Amino acid sequence: MRIQNPDRKTAPEIISSDSLKLSEPTAIKLSNNMPLYLFPSPIHEASRLDIVLEAGSIWQHKKLTASTTIKMLREGTSRFSGGEISSKIDYYGAFLDLQTTKDTAWISLYAMRKNLYRLLPMIKSMLTEASFRNRDFNLLNSRQKQSFLVNSQKPKQQARNHFNQLLFGANTPYGQIAESADFDKLKRDDLVKFYHEKICPEQAYAILAGPIDEELKSLIDEFVGFEWRAKGVKNMFKMNATFKPGYHRILRKNSLQSAIVLGKTLMLRSHPDYIPFLLLNTVLGGYFGSRLMANIREDKGYTYGINSQVVPMRHATVFMISTETGSTVTQNAILEIKHELKQLREIPIPEEELQLVKNYLNGSYLRALDGVYNQAERFRSVRDQGLGMQFYLNSIQRIQQTTSEELLNLAQKYLDPESMVTVVVGDEKQKH
Amino acid sequence: MFAYWATNLLYTNNHLLFMVTYDNFILNNGLRFYILHDPTTPMAAVNILYDVGARDENPNRTGFAHLFEHLMFGGSVNIPKYDEPLQRAGGENNAFTNSDITNYYLTLPKDNLETAFWLESDRMLNLAFSEKSLEVQRQVVTEEFRQNYLNQPYGDVWLLLKPLAYKVHPYQWNTIGKEISHIEQAHLQDVKDFYKRFYNPNNAIVVVAGDLKTSEVERLAKKWFGPIEAGENYERKLPEEPKQTQARRMEVKRDVPQTAIYKAYHMCGRTDKHFYASDLISDLLGSGQSSRLFKTLVRQKQLFSEINAFVTGDIDPGLLIVTGKINEKVTISEAEGALETEIEKMRHKAPTANELRKVKNRVISANSFGSLSALNKAMNLAYYAHIAMPQLINTITQEYEKIRPEHVLQNATEVLNPANCSTLIYESQKSDL
């Protein structure tokens, strides 16, 4: 017996969900005045603890200092050797992540709640008595250098580095890019100095997600909330970024593909144009069905992938379009990118497409804010700019209210390729 | 689309509270459904696994299963574009192909689950095969080949290593294909035949995860997937890889910053009871900074800048791979000698209870962290159901717990035998650019 087919030509009705429940995390003040933000979830056993420090690379006087300092924390302290730290982390099935961005640095610890009391003493030791032994430093530095050299051979990495330098200036806090020789110039003393000046509770904060109880709060106060260092050293931040639009070609001999990056700096996250621009960016290159993907991958087949993104930092926002295309079609791809930018500046986005992108973004926010661990991650990315979870609720609302006319104006204001820097790394003479 | 590597192998907890509960049913056309209950999320995840991978390809038309995965997004018989309606419903999707399976997955707000069923059932019913879509995706996959395998440092390692390790079994080629020309030669008729052979309800498993009622999922399943006719059952007859009895070696020179070494040992398949012991051996050797190889070869002797060990986890007998990048000024023979010494130790002495406990704990917590995501759980359940052990979603860590030090020793003695090894030396030869 054949079962009858349903009407397959008509899409099921879309139900727009407003099931996003979001509130600001409770903040408690640790004994050293550091705020601890809580994202409780009694149904889970896993804990995620972030300690966010005012120790990004913008504060370093020598390249690589910030990232190496934070990575050295797990290489040994006066109480635990690097080997002991790794053994403990692995034995208790924990994951320790030490990261630096331009603005901040953080220590993330993922562990079962029941094992935290065994791991936190080690975190305390890392914050207060990292030993920076020469042997450990030389080993880490040489490993980092090797992995840097491998990365620098990737065309996409080369293009991004040049792009970043051109946007902000090679020797500015945001524009600095390490080179191979910088690893040789870096000295142990640079790290020790940075550690004492920047790894301190002042301006730092912590985020805890997972099961939360009174005992855990006092554990964290004991091991993170004590006065572990007197005040750090405050530096003045100088942005001084003045980029010139233009086209830059870097030869990568015999390269089968060209890595293309094109973009500019934009308004800060707090600017009224920022949220509507996110919507515009999504239309252009922010999702699988975007105009850049539809044209350059799905129609022309020039690339495996192309996207545009908005990268917000504390003192600047970067907008960039990036892709890797076959060498022979490099210029065609650039022309098509410009064509898509022109369309956005000249023709209002059709209502149907706009509604689709709004719905898609609505789903994206639901996904990105699903569960306390994701929420903690999202909180960290806005807290730095003095914003909270309300930023996301505002974004969802603002996106739904944005009209095609507004987006047309925004495109005219921000999306002129003449105002952008283009970097192409490749060898356009290379035949396939 | 984007290649996926399952790094988030997960775990479930022993507490009843954290057990994953699921229901299942089979439609008349043979399509198997699992519903995994997760009341904590407003999203629904849908994972559809088709039992076809690169191992099912014609040796002269490799890369086909993966190319086909791309074509699954080119529109189906009643729906011109797959992505648009999904995105309109707030959804996001992706897919990956490996040697064994082709796996499609999506997440969307759970109220719109029916949109997912509508889309997925239509492309299981029939595709809208077009020359244009094939032509474009041939180019896209060619660019993917260049981007990931040819235009990156160490990009061609797998293209060299797999044919060295496998002489007979189709695992000798990679999912992307042996060479670009195979992709360029794919014709529309090949595509249609492939679809007819493999993309049938009786060759697939659907897992739906979220805060959903089984009865509602069953109603939607019958409505959208029920009318699809079953295809012929596919009988897989793959040649068995003969036992390797002699060490193999290949040396190449490339313009990369560091010399790298790869050692691939044959091991059992995913469903073999020895799988877990081999997986733990790879963890003991090279997973994390407290692993043996990292401690001795990176930290103490400083011969390598990085070192890793892992298993491929294939359904047919797979590989245990040890890989490292050699420090400047260290000779290949010195580094390789030290590496072999460490590997050999594994074959002669069982790990201590404490060391084994450590790697088991890592497996357990990785599993637990991964279980936080409904999509991860759905993917894992689909895979476990595919290897006929859906219960592993709750018992996988118990399988690891069963392994004792003597099992590790026994397994290491056999697997890490030098005669069972294929070595690739990827030597750095800097060109003057």
mmCIF file of C-alpha atoms in Angstrom, chain A residues 39-334:
data_model
loop_
_atom_site.group_PDB
_atom_site.id
_atom_site.type_symbol
_atom_site.label_atom_id
_atom_site.label_comp_id
_atom_site.label_asym_id
_atom_site.label_seq_id
_atom_site.Cartn_x
_atom_site.Cartn_y
_atom_site.Cartn_z
ATOM 1 C CA PHE A 39 25.553 31.535 35.249
ATOM 2 C CA PRO A 40 24.025 28.766 37.361
ATOM 3 C CA SER A 41 22.742 25.471 35.999
ATOM 4 C CA PRO A 42 21.910 22.913 38.681
ATOM 5 C CA ILE A 43 21.280 20.132 36.141
ATOM 6 C CA HIS A 44 24.902 19.975 34.977
ATOM 7 C CA GLU A 45 28.050 18.514 36.516
ATOM 8 C CA ALA A 46 30.598 20.399 34.434
ATOM 9 C CA SER A 47 31.965 23.766 35.495
ATOM 10 C CA ARG A 48 33.478 26.443 33.379
ATOM 11 C CA LEU A 49 35.521 29.143 35.058
ATOM 12 C CA ASP A 50 36.962 32.105 33.167
ATOM 13 C CA ILE A 51 39.378 34.567 34.688
ATOM 14 C CA VAL A 52 39.623 37.545 32.373
ATOM 15 C CA LEU A 53 42.656 39.783 32.772
ATOM 16 C CA GLU A 54 43.492 43.238 31.499
ATOM 17 C CA ALA A 55 46.543 41.768 29.759
ATOM 18 C CA GLY A 56 45.970 41.849 25.998
ATOM 19 C CA SER A 57 48.683 42.392 23.433
ATOM 20 C CA ILE A 58 47.894 46.124 23.171
ATOM 21 C CA TRP A 59 49.654 46.539 26.524
ATOM 22 C CA GLN A 60 52.922 44.873 25.591
ATOM 23 C CA HIS A 61 56.103 46.851 24.863
ATOM 24 C CA LYS A 62 57.629 44.047 22.847
ATOM 25 C CA LYS A 63 55.842 41.756 20.434
ATOM 26 C CA LEU A 64 54.753 38.329 21.724
ATOM 27 C CA THR A 65 55.078 39.354 25.382
ATOM 28 C CA ALA A 66 51.389 39.127 26.271
ATOM 29 C CA SER A 67 50.637 35.795 24.602
ATOM 30 C CA THR A 68 53.832 34.158 25.856
ATOM 31 C CA THR A 69 53.322 35.377 29.417
ATOM 32 C CA ILE A 70 49.883 33.833 29.701
ATOM 33 C CA LYS A 71 51.041 30.571 28.092
ATOM 34 C CA MET A 72 53.997 30.377 30.495
ATOM 35 C CA LEU A 73 51.618 30.138 33.443
ATOM 36 C CA ARG A 74 51.170 26.421 32.831
ATOM 37 C CA GLU A 75 54.895 25.820 32.316
ATOM 38 C CA GLY A 76 55.716 25.931 35.984
ATOM 39 C CA THR A 77 55.267 27.784 39.276
ATOM 40 C CA SER A 78 57.289 27.724 42.455
ATOM 41 C CA ARG A 79 54.958 25.015 43.761
ATOM 42 C CA PHE A 80 54.194 22.943 40.634
ATOM 43 C CA SER A 81 56.415 22.065 37.689
ATOM 44 C CA GLY A 82 54.977 22.322 34.185
ATOM 45 C CA GLY A 83 54.858 18.540 34.042
ATOM 46 C CA GLU A 84 52.919 18.395 37.307
ATOM 47 C CA ILE A 85 50.420 20.953 36.096
ATOM 48 C CA SER A 86 49.770 18.958 32.915
ATOM 49 C CA SER A 87 49.503 15.686 34.817
ATOM 50 C CA LYS A 88 47.001 17.117 37.249
ATOM 51 C CA ILE A 89 44.899 18.723 34.530
ATOM 52 C CA ASP A 90 44.852 15.481 32.545
ATOM 53 C CA TYR A 91 44.344 13.216 35.552
ATOM 54 C CA TYR A 92 41.229 15.099 36.621
ATOM 55 C CA GLY A 93 39.950 15.208 33.063
ATOM 56 C CA ALA A 94 40.057 18.998 32.996
ATOM 57 C CA PHE A 95 40.826 21.352 30.129
ATOM 58 C CA LEU A 96 42.858 24.493 30.608
ATOM 59 C CA ASP A 97 42.838 27.146 27.948
ATOM 60 C CA LEU A 98 45.132 30.183 28.058
ATOM 61 C CA GLN A 99 44.298 32.820 25.486
ATOM 62 C CA THR A 100 45.269 36.334 24.539
ATOM 63 C CA THR A 101 43.417 38.762 22.343
ATOM 64 C CA LYS A 102 44.436 42.285 21.519
ATOM 65 C CA ASP A 103 42.438 43.668 24.448
ATOM 66 C CA THR A 104 42.441 40.992 27.148
ATOM 67 C CA ALA A 105 43.846 37.646 28.188
ATOM 68 C CA TRP A 106 42.024 34.838 29.946
ATOM 69 C CA ILE A 107 42.384 31.582 31.744
ATOM 70 C CA SER A 108 39.532 29.146 31.110
ATOM 71 C CA LEU A 109 39.203 26.017 33.182
ATOM 72 C CA TYR A 110 36.674 23.337 32.311
ATOM 73 C CA ALA A 111 36.313 20.631 34.926
ATOM 74 C CA MET A 112 33.825 18.496 36.774
ATOM 75 C CA ARG A 113 32.444 20.432 39.731
ATOM 76 C CA LYS A 114 33.617 17.711 42.098
ATOM 77 C CA ASN A 115 37.253 18.103 40.967
ATOM 78 C CA LEU A 116 37.501 21.887 41.219
ATOM 79 C CA TYR A 117 38.891 21.888 44.739
ATOM 80 C CA ARG A 118 41.863 19.866 43.509
ATOM 81 C CA LEU A 119 42.552 22.192 40.581
ATOM 82 C CA LEU A 120 41.957 25.662 41.990
ATOM 83 C CA PRO A 121 45.090 25.665 44.185
ATOM 84 C CA MET A 122 47.060 25.268 40.985
ATOM 85 C CA ILE A 123 45.269 28.220 39.392
ATOM 86 C CA LYS A 124 46.145 30.283 42.451
ATOM 87 C CA SER A 125 49.769 29.294 42.107
ATOM 88 C CA MET A 126 49.755 30.222 38.412
ATOM 89 C CA LEU A 127 48.360 33.665 39.206
ATOM 90 C CA THR A 128 50.772 34.424 42.015
ATOM 91 C CA GLU A 129 53.996 32.483 41.702
ATOM 92 C CA ALA A 130 54.653 31.508 38.104
ATOM 93 C CA SER A 131 58.368 30.802 37.942
ATOM 94 C CA PHE A 132 59.319 31.642 34.327
ATOM 95 C CA ARG A 133 62.332 29.346 34.383
ATOM 96 C CA ASN A 134 64.719 29.932 31.514
ATOM 97 C CA ARG A 135 64.611 26.355 30.322
ATOM 98 C CA ASP A 136 60.802 26.325 30.243
ATOM 99 C CA PHE A 137 60.729 29.678 28.500
ATOM 100 C CA ASN A 138 63.230 28.670 25.814
ATOM 101 C CA LEU A 139 61.340 25.482 25.120
ATOM 102 C CA LEU A 140 57.948 27.160 24.850
ATOM 103 C CA ASN A 141 59.331 30.015 22.797
ATOM 104 C CA SER A 142 60.990 27.706 20.314
ATOM 105 C CA ARG A 143 57.828 25.587 19.996
ATOM 106 C CA GLN A 144 55.753 28.713 19.452
ATOM 107 C CA LYS A 145 58.201 29.891 16.825
ATOM 108 C CA GLN A 146 57.977 26.613 14.924
ATOM 109 C CA SER A 147 54.232 26.678 14.880
ATOM 110 C CA PHE A 148 54.315 30.345 13.873
ATOM 111 C CA LEU A 149 56.540 29.480 10.896
ATOM 112 C CA VAL A 150 54.111 26.815 9.728
ATOM 113 C CA ASN A 151 51.170 29.189 10.062
ATOM 114 C CA SER A 152 52.966 31.949 8.204
ATOM 115 C CA GLN A 153 53.174 29.685 5.187
ATOM 116 C CA LYS A 154 49.402 29.588 4.881
ATOM 117 C CA PRO A 155 48.198 32.088 2.289
ATOM 118 C CA LYS A 156 45.160 33.084 4.328
ATOM 119 C CA GLN A 157 47.321 33.867 7.348
ATOM 120 C CA GLN A 158 49.702 35.917 5.221
ATOM 121 C CA ALA A 159 46.835 37.946 3.796
ATOM 122 C CA ARG A 160 45.268 38.570 7.193
ATOM 123 C CA ASN A 161 48.545 39.687 8.716
ATOM 124 C CA HIS A 162 49.194 42.195 5.947
ATOM 125 C CA PHE A 163 45.641 43.409 6.130
ATOM 126 C CA ASN A 164 45.867 43.968 9.862
ATOM 127 C CA GLN A 165 49.122 45.895 9.514
ATOM 128 C CA LEU A 166 47.696 48.072 6.767
ATOM 129 C CA LEU A 167 44.561 48.859 8.764
ATOM 130 C CA PHE A 168 46.226 49.921 11.972
ATOM 131 C CA GLY A 169 49.864 50.610 11.118
ATOM 132 C CA ALA A 170 52.698 48.156 11.657
ATOM 133 C CA ASN A 171 53.882 49.450 15.018
ATOM 134 C CA THR A 172 50.633 50.385 16.670
ATOM 135 C CA PRO A 173 48.948 48.455 19.501
ATOM 136 C CA TYR A 174 46.341 46.928 17.175
ATOM 137 C CA GLY A 175 48.486 46.671 14.046
ATOM 138 C CA GLN A 176 51.573 44.890 15.363
ATOM 139 C CA ILE A 177 52.246 41.500 13.821
ATOM 140 C CA ALA A 178 55.028 39.268 15.062
ATOM 141 C CA GLU A 179 57.788 38.136 12.752
ATOM 142 C CA SER A 180 60.165 35.257 13.084
ATOM 143 C CA ALA A 181 62.927 37.470 14.533
ATOM 144 C CA ASP A 182 60.639 38.671 17.335
ATOM 145 C CA PHE A 183 60.834 35.236 18.932
ATOM 146 C CA ASP A 184 64.601 35.642 19.214
ATOM 147 C CA LYS A 185 64.294 39.109 20.713
ATOM 148 C CA LEU A 186 61.869 38.032 23.406
ATOM 149 C CA LYS A 187 63.529 37.594 26.813
ATOM 150 C CA ARG A 188 62.430 35.952 30.013
ATOM 151 C CA ASP A 189 62.614 39.319 31.818
ATOM 152 C CA ASP A 190 60.035 40.823 29.456
ATOM 153 C CA LEU A 191 57.577 38.194 30.637
ATOM 154 C CA VAL A 192 58.328 38.602 34.315
ATOM 155 C CA LYS A 193 57.794 42.348 34.020
ATOM 156 C CA PHE A 194 54.516 41.924 32.143
ATOM 157 C CA TYR A 195 53.368 39.324 34.672
ATOM 158 C CA HIS A 196 53.867 41.722 37.550
ATOM 159 C CA GLU A 197 52.383 44.693 35.789
ATOM 160 C CA LYS A 198 49.379 43.107 34.143
ATOM 161 C CA ILE A 199 48.381 39.796 35.708
ATOM 162 C CA CYS A 200 46.592 41.366 38.636
ATOM 163 C CA PRO A 201 43.058 41.457 40.061
ATOM 164 C CA GLU A 202 42.622 45.131 39.293
ATOM 165 C CA GLN A 203 40.193 45.426 36.352
ATOM 166 C CA ALA A 204 40.018 41.622 36.139
ATOM 167 C CA TYR A 205 36.820 39.631 36.530
ATOM 168 C CA ALA A 206 35.691 36.032 36.625
ATOM 169 C CA ILE A 207 32.757 34.126 35.154
ATOM 170 C CA LEU A 208 31.442 30.852 36.522
ATOM 171 C CA ALA A 209 28.976 28.634 34.637
ATOM 172 C CA GLY A 210 27.543 25.293 35.711
ATOM 173 C CA PRO A 211 26.352 24.033 39.085
ATOM 174 C CA ILE A 212 26.871 26.735 41.696
ATOM 175 C CA ASP A 213 26.655 26.410 45.452
ATOM 176 C CA GLU A 214 27.884 28.361 48.468
ATOM 177 C CA GLU A 215 30.859 26.063 48.947
ATOM 178 C CA LEU A 216 32.012 26.651 45.384
ATOM 179 C CA LYS A 217 31.686 30.401 45.729
ATOM 180 C CA SER A 218 33.894 30.382 48.803
ATOM 181 C CA LEU A 219 36.393 28.087 47.076
ATOM 182 C CA ILE A 220 36.705 30.585 44.276
ATOM 183 C CA ASP A 221 37.042 33.428 46.743
ATOM 184 C CA GLU A 222 39.801 31.515 48.496
ATOM 185 C CA PHE A 223 41.821 30.746 45.380
ATOM 186 C CA VAL A 224 41.030 33.631 43.035
ATOM 187 C CA GLY A 225 39.459 36.285 45.233
ATOM 188 C CA PHE A 226 42.344 37.001 47.551
ATOM 189 C CA GLU A 227 44.574 40.041 47.103
ATOM 190 C CA TRP A 228 47.110 38.326 44.868
ATOM 191 C CA ARG A 229 48.938 41.319 43.617
ATOM 192 C CA ALA A 230 49.039 44.986 44.416
ATOM 193 C CA LYS A 231 47.766 47.283 41.734
ATOM 194 C CA GLY A 232 49.065 46.744 38.234
ATOM 195 C CA VAL A 233 50.588 49.372 36.015
ATOM 196 C CA LYS A 234 48.172 51.419 33.950
ATOM 197 C CA ASN A 235 49.271 52.465 30.499
ATOM 198 C CA MET A 236 47.675 54.962 28.241
ATOM 199 C CA PHE A 237 46.203 53.561 25.076
ATOM 200 C CA LYS A 238 46.996 55.328 21.835
ATOM 201 C CA MET A 239 44.877 54.244 18.915
ATOM 202 C CA ASN A 240 46.598 56.341 16.213
ATOM 203 C CA ALA A 241 45.276 54.201 13.389
ATOM 204 C CA THR A 242 45.178 55.902 10.042
ATOM 205 C CA PHE A 243 44.800 53.513 7.192
ATOM 206 C CA LYS A 244 44.915 54.381 3.543
ATOM 207 C CA PRO A 245 42.601 52.531 1.201
ATOM 208 C CA GLY A 246 44.378 50.746 -1.603
ATOM 209 C CA TYR A 247 45.293 47.533 -3.339
ATOM 210 C CA HIS A 248 48.231 45.438 -2.161
ATOM 211 C CA ARG A 249 49.536 42.399 -3.932
ATOM 212 C CA ILE A 250 51.954 39.970 -2.294
ATOM 213 C CA LEU A 251 53.580 37.393 -4.510
ATOM 214 C CA ARG A 252 53.431 33.819 -3.270
ATOM 215 C CA LYS A 253 55.237 31.966 -6.003
ATOM 216 C CA ASN A 254 53.473 29.068 -7.713
ATOM 217 C CA SER A 255 50.483 29.412 -5.410
ATOM 218 C CA LEU A 256 47.482 27.491 -6.743
ATOM 219 C CA GLN A 257 45.106 29.888 -5.061
ATOM 220 C CA SER A 258 44.957 33.536 -4.094
ATOM 221 C CA ALA A 259 43.975 34.539 -0.580
ATOM 222 C CA ILE A 260 41.952 37.746 -0.744
ATOM 223 C CA VAL A 261 41.108 39.993 2.187
ATOM 224 C CA LEU A 262 39.282 43.245 1.734
ATOM 225 C CA GLY A 263 37.870 45.565 4.363
ATOM 226 C CA LYS A 264 38.217 48.527 6.685
ATOM 227 C CA THR A 265 37.708 49.708 10.242
ATOM 228 C CA LEU A 266 34.229 50.605 11.386
ATOM 229 C CA MET A 267 32.153 52.056 14.216
ATOM 230 C CA LEU A 268 32.420 50.631 17.759
ATOM 231 C CA ARG A 269 29.916 48.181 19.180
ATOM 232 C CA SER A 270 28.207 50.960 21.142
ATOM 233 C CA HIS A 271 27.490 53.036 18.008
ATOM 234 C CA PRO A 272 23.837 53.142 16.867
ATOM 235 C CA ASP A 273 24.820 51.870 13.391
ATOM 236 C CA TYR A 274 26.525 48.778 14.756
ATOM 237 C CA ILE A 275 23.572 46.407 15.155
ATOM 238 C CA PRO A 276 21.893 47.288 11.828
ATOM 239 C CA PHE A 277 25.294 46.850 10.199
ATOM 240 C CA LEU A 278 25.424 43.279 11.534
ATOM 241 C CA LEU A 279 22.246 42.630 9.613
ATOM 242 C CA LEU A 280 23.706 44.189 6.457
ATOM 243 C CA ASN A 281 26.863 42.117 6.875
ATOM 244 C CA THR A 282 24.805 38.936 7.186
ATOM 245 C CA VAL A 283 23.040 39.693 3.905
ATOM 246 C CA LEU A 284 26.383 40.296 2.233
ATOM 247 C CA GLY A 285 28.495 37.441 3.549
ATOM 248 C CA GLY A 286 27.464 36.351 7.012
ATOM 249 C CA TYR A 287 25.666 33.063 6.369
ATOM 250 C CA PHE A 288 25.649 30.177 3.956
ATOM 251 C CA GLY A 289 22.992 31.688 1.713
ATOM 252 C CA SER A 290 24.666 35.117 1.631
ATOM 253 C CA ARG A 291 25.072 37.089 -1.586
ATOM 254 C CA LEU A 292 28.813 36.508 -1.721
ATOM 255 C CA MET A 293 28.370 32.736 -1.295
ATOM 256 C CA ALA A 294 25.450 32.602 -3.722
ATOM 257 C CA ASN A 295 27.383 34.445 -6.402
ATOM 258 C CA ILE A 296 31.034 33.522 -5.991
ATOM 259 C CA ARG A 297 30.730 29.932 -4.776
ATOM 260 C CA GLU A 298 27.288 28.648 -5.745
ATOM 261 C CA ASP A 299 27.019 30.377 -9.112
ATOM 262 C CA LYS A 300 30.620 30.832 -10.323
ATOM 263 C CA GLY A 301 32.411 28.075 -8.420
ATOM 264 C CA TYR A 302 35.477 30.306 -7.897
ATOM 265 C CA THR A 303 35.978 29.265 -4.292
ATOM 266 C CA TYR A 304 35.283 26.707 -1.584
ATOM 267 C CA GLY A 305 34.125 29.483 0.697
ATOM 268 C CA ILE A 306 33.761 33.235 1.061
ATOM 269 C CA ASN A 307 32.479 35.284 3.948
ATOM 270 C CA SER A 308 32.315 38.739 5.416
ATOM 271 C CA GLN A 309 32.605 39.387 9.106
ATOM 272 C CA VAL A 310 32.521 42.070 11.743
ATOM 273 C CA VAL A 311 35.150 41.783 14.462
ATOM 274 C CA PRO A 312 34.456 44.093 17.401
ATOM 275 C CA MET A 313 37.307 45.059 19.677
ATOM 276 C CA ARG A 314 37.457 47.570 22.495
ATOM 277 C CA HIS A 315 38.851 50.475 20.495
ATOM 278 C CA ALA A 316 38.003 49.525 16.935
ATOM 279 C CA THR A 317 35.840 47.255 14.840
ATOM 280 C CA VAL A 318 37.173 45.478 11.786
ATOM 281 C CA PHE A 319 35.024 44.625 8.806
ATOM 282 C CA MET A 320 36.484 42.150 6.348
ATOM 283 C CA ILE A 321 35.590 39.989 3.400
ATOM 284 C CA SER A 322 37.859 36.988 2.922
ATOM 285 C CA THR A 323 38.204 34.091 0.542
ATOM 286 C CA GLU A 324 40.656 31.822 -1.248
ATOM 287 C CA THR A 325 40.055 31.511 -4.979
ATOM 288 C CA GLY A 326 41.683 29.737 -7.890
ATOM 289 C CA SER A 327 44.677 31.811 -9.060
ATOM 290 C CA THR A 328 43.357 32.366 -12.575
ATOM 291 C CA VAL A 329 40.026 33.763 -11.347
ATOM 292 C CA THR A 330 41.439 36.144 -8.730
ATOM 293 C CA GLN A 331 40.442 39.321 -10.555
ATOM 294 C CA ASN A 332 37.028 37.947 -11.514
ATOM 295 C CA ALA A 333 36.349 37.202 -7.866
ATOM 296 C CA ILE A 334 37.333 40.731 -6.823
#
